[in-house]
mmCIF file of C-alpha atoms in Angstrom:
data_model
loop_
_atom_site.group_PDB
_atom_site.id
_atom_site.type_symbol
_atom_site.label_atom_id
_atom_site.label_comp_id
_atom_site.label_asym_id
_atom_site.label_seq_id
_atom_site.Cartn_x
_atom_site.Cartn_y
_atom_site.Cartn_z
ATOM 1 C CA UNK T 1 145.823 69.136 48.577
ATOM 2 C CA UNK T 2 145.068 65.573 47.656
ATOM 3 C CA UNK T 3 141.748 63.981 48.789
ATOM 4 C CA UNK T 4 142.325 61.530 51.667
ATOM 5 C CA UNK T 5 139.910 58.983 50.680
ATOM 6 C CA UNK T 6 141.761 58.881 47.443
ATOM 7 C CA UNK T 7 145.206 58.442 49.176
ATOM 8 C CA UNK T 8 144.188 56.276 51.028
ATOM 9 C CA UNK T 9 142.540 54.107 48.483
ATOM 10 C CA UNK T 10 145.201 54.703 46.082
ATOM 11 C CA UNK T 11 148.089 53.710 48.923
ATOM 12 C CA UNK T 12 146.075 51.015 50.158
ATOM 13 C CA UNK T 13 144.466 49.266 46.854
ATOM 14 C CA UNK T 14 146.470 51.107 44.246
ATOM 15 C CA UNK T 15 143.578 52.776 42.198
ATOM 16 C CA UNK T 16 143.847 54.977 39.802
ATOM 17 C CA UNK T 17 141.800 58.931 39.750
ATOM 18 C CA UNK T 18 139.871 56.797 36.974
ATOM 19 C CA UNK T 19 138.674 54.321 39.417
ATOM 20 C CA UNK T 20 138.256 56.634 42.222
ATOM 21 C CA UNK T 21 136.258 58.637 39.883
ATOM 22 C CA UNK T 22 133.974 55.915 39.445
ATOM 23 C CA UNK T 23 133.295 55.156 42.577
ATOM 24 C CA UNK T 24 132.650 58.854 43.335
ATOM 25 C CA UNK T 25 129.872 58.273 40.902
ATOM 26 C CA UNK T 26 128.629 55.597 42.752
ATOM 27 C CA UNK T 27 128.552 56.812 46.308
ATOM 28 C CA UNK T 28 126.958 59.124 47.896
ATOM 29 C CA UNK T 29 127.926 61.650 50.690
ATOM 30 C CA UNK T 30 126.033 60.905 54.175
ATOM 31 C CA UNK T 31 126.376 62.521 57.228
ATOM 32 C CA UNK T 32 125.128 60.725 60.978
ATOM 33 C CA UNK T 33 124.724 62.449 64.539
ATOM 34 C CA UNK T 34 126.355 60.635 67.403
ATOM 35 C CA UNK T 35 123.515 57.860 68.317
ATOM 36 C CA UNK T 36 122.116 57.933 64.378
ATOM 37 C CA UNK T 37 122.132 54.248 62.760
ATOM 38 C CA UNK T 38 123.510 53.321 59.409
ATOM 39 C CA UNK T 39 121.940 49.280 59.453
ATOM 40 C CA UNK T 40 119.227 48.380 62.037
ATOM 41 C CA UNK T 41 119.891 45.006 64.117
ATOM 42 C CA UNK T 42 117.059 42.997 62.827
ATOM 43 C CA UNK T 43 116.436 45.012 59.247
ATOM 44 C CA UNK T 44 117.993 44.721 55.949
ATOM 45 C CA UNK T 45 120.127 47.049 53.818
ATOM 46 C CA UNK T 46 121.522 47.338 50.129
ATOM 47 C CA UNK T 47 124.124 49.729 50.835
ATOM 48 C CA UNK T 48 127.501 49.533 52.036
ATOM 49 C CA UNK T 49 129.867 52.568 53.332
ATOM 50 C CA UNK T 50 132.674 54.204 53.515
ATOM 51 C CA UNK T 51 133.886 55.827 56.886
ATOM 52 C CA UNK T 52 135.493 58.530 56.102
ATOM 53 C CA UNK T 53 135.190 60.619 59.295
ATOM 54 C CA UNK T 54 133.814 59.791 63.416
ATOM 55 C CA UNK T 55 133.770 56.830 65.203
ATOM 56 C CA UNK T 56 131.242 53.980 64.263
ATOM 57 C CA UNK T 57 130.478 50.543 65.981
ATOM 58 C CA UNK T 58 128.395 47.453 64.588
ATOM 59 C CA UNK T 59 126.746 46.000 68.110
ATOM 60 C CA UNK T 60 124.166 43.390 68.629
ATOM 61 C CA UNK T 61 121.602 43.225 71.519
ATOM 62 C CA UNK T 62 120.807 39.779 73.012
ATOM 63 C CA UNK T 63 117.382 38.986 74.521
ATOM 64 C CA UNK T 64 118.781 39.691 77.521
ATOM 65 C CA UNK T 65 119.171 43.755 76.409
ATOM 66 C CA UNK T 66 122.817 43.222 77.133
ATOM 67 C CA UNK T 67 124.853 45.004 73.894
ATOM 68 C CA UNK T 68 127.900 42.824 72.155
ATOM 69 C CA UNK T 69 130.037 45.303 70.866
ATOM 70 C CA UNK T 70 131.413 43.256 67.364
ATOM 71 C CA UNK T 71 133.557 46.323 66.235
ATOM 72 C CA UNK T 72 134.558 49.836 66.486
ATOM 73 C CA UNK T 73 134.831 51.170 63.158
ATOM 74 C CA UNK T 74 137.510 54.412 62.599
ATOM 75 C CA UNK T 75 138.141 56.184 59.536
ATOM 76 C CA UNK T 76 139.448 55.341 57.478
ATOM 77 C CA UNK T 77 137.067 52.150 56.970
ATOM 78 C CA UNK T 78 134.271 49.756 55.394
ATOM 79 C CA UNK T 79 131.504 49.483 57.501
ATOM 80 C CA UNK T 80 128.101 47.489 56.578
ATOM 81 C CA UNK T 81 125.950 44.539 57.093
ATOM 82 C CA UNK T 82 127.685 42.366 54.809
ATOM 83 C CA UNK T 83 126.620 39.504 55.672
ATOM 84 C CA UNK T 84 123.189 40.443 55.446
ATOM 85 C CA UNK T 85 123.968 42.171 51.799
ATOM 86 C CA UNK T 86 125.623 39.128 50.683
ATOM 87 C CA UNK T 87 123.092 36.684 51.938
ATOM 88 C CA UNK T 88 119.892 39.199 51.408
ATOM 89 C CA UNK T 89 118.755 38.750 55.078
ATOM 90 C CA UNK T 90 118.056 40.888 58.223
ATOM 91 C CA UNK T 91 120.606 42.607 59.782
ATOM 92 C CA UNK T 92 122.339 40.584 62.910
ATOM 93 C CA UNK T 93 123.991 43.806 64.037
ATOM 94 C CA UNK T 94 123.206 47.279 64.019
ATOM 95 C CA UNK T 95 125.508 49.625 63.290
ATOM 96 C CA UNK T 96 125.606 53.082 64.747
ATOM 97 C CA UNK T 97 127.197 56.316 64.812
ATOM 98 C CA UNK T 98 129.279 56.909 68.066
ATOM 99 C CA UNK T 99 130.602 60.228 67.388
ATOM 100 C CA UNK T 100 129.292 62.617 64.683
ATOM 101 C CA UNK T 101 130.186 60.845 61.034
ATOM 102 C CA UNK T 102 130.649 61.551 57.304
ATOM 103 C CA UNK T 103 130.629 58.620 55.154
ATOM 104 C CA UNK T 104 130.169 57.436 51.582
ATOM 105 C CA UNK T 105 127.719 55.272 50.722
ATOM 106 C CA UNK T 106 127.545 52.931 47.559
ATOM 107 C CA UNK T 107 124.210 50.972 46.641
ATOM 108 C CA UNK T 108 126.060 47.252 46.686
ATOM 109 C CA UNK T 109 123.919 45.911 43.731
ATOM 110 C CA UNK T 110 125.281 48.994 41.388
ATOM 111 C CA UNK T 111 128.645 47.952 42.467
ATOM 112 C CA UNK T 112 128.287 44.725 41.512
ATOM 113 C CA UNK T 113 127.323 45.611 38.008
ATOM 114 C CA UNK T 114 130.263 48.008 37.697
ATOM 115 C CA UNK T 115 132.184 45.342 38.633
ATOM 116 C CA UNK T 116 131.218 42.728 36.020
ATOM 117 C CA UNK T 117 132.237 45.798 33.153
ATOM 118 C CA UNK T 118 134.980 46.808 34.488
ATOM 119 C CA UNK T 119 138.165 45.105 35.440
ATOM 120 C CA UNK T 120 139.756 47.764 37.829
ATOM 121 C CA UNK T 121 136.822 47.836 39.660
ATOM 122 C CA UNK T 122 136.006 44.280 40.194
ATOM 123 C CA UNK T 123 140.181 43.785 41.233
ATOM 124 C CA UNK T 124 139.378 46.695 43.513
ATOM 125 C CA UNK T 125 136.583 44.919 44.989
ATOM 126 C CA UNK T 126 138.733 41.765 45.681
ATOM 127 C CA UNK T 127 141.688 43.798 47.258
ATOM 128 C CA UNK T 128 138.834 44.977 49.782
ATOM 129 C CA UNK T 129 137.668 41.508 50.441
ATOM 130 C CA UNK T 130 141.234 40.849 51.482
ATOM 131 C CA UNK T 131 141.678 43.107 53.467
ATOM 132 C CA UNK T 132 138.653 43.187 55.513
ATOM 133 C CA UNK T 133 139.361 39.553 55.690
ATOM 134 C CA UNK T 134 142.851 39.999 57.220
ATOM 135 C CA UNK T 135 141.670 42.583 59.708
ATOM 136 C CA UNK T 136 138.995 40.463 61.049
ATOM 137 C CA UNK T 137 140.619 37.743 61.012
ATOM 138 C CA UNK T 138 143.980 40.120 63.099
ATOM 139 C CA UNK T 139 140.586 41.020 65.141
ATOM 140 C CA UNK T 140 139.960 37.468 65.370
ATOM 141 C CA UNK T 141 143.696 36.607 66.681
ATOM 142 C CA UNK T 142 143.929 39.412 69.098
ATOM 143 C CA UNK T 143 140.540 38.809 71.444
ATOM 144 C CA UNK T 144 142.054 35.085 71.710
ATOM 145 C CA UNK T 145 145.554 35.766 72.195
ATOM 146 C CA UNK T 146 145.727 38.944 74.124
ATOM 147 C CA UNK T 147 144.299 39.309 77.859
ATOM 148 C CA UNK T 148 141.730 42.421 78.542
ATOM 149 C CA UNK T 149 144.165 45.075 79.173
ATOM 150 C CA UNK T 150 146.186 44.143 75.964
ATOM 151 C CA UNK T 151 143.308 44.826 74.275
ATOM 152 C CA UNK T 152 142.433 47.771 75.565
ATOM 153 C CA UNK T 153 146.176 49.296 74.927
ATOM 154 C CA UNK T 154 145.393 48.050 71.582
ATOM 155 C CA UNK T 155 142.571 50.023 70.927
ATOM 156 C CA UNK T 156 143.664 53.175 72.704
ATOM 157 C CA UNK T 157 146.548 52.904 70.270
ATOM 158 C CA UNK T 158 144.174 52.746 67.752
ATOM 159 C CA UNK T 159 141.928 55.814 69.110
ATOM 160 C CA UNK T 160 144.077 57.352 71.243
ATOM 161 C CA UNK T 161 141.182 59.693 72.569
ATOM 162 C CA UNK T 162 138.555 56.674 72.732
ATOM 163 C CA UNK T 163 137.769 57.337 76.427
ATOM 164 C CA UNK T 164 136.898 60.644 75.766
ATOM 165 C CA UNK T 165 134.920 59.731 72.777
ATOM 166 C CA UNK T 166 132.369 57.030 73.728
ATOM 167 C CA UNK T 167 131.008 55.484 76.918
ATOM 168 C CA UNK T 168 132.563 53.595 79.133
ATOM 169 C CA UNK T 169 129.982 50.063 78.827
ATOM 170 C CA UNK T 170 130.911 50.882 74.720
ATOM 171 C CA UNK T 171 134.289 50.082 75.320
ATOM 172 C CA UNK T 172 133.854 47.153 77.904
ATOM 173 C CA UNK T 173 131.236 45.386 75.730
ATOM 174 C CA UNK T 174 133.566 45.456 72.767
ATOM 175 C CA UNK T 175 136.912 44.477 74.785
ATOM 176 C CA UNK T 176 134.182 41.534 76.161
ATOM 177 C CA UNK T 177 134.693 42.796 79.931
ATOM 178 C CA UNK T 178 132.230 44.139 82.204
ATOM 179 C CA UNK T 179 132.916 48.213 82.828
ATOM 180 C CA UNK T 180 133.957 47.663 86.580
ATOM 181 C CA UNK T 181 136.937 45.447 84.821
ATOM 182 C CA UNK T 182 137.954 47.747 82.050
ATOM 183 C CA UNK T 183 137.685 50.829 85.229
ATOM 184 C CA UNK T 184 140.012 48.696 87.211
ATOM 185 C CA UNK T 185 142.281 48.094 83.677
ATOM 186 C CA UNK T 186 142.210 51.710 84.003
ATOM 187 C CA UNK T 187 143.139 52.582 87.171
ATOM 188 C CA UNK T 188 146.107 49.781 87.297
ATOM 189 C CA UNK T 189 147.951 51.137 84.246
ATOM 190 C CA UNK T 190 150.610 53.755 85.015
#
């Protein structure tokens, strides 16, 4: 049976075993418990990931203590502090574990060098610039173009079983509704 991070990297970004060989070099296997953070809001990290199984979400929490959910992370997926890799500053989100997780980790500065020696790796790298781009910036499109309970249809066709899976004030805070509207979104869909 074919490994599924490979497929999907190989369907997705068209590597070759070669490549994904590399980058199994590179990376290293890490498991999280449900409520277990990758990135702390407010700290810095050299390492981005690869979700390969569980739900993950990158939140921040204002002065107030009230939690904006940025995204909900499901495998398969990138998930890190980019900005804060890119730009060697603290953390503006956190990003934790919702549901147990297995991920791959990669130390970003390694990658970096493997990218400036070899040429499938750095085109790799660009294809997954793209493509986060274009799902943030899909992200971007849908919170100002669909109303609350379009976005929640969207994400439960994402993860079907998300209500099961997380807590209710999880999902509100990322569809930017309070929990008594996302339970009334609820309770008015057939």
């Amino acid at each position: 049976m074919e490994d599924p991070n490979y497929h999907f990297l190989k369907s997705r970004f068209h590597i070759s075993e070669d490549t994904y060989s590399i980058l199994r070099r590179l990376s290293q296997r890490r498991k999280l418990k449900a409520g277990e953070t990758l990135v702390n809001q407010g700290s810095q990290n050299r390492k981005v990931a690869f979700l390969a199984s569980g739900l993950m979400r990158a939140f921040s929490t204002l002065e107030t203590g009230k939690e904006i959910t940025k995204n909900i992370f499901s495998p398969i997926s990138f998930v890190g502090a980019f900005s804060s890799i890119v730009k060697k500053e603290p953390s503006k989100f956190c990003y934790e574990a919702l549901t147990d997780t297995v991920l791959y980790e990669i130390d970003f500065e390694e990658f970096k060098a493997v990218t400036q020696q070899n040429i499938q790796i750095s085109n790799l790298y660009n294809r997954i610039l793209e493509y986060i781009f274009i799902l943030y910036e899909q992200k971007l499109i849908e919170d100002i173009t669909l109303n609350a309970t379009e976005r929640y249809l969207n994400l439960k066709s994402k993860i079907p079983d998300i209500d099961s899976l997380i807590p209710q004030y999880q999902i509100a805070s990322f569809l930017n509704v309070s929990p008594v509207q996302l339970s009334r979104i609820r309770k008015a869909l057939p």
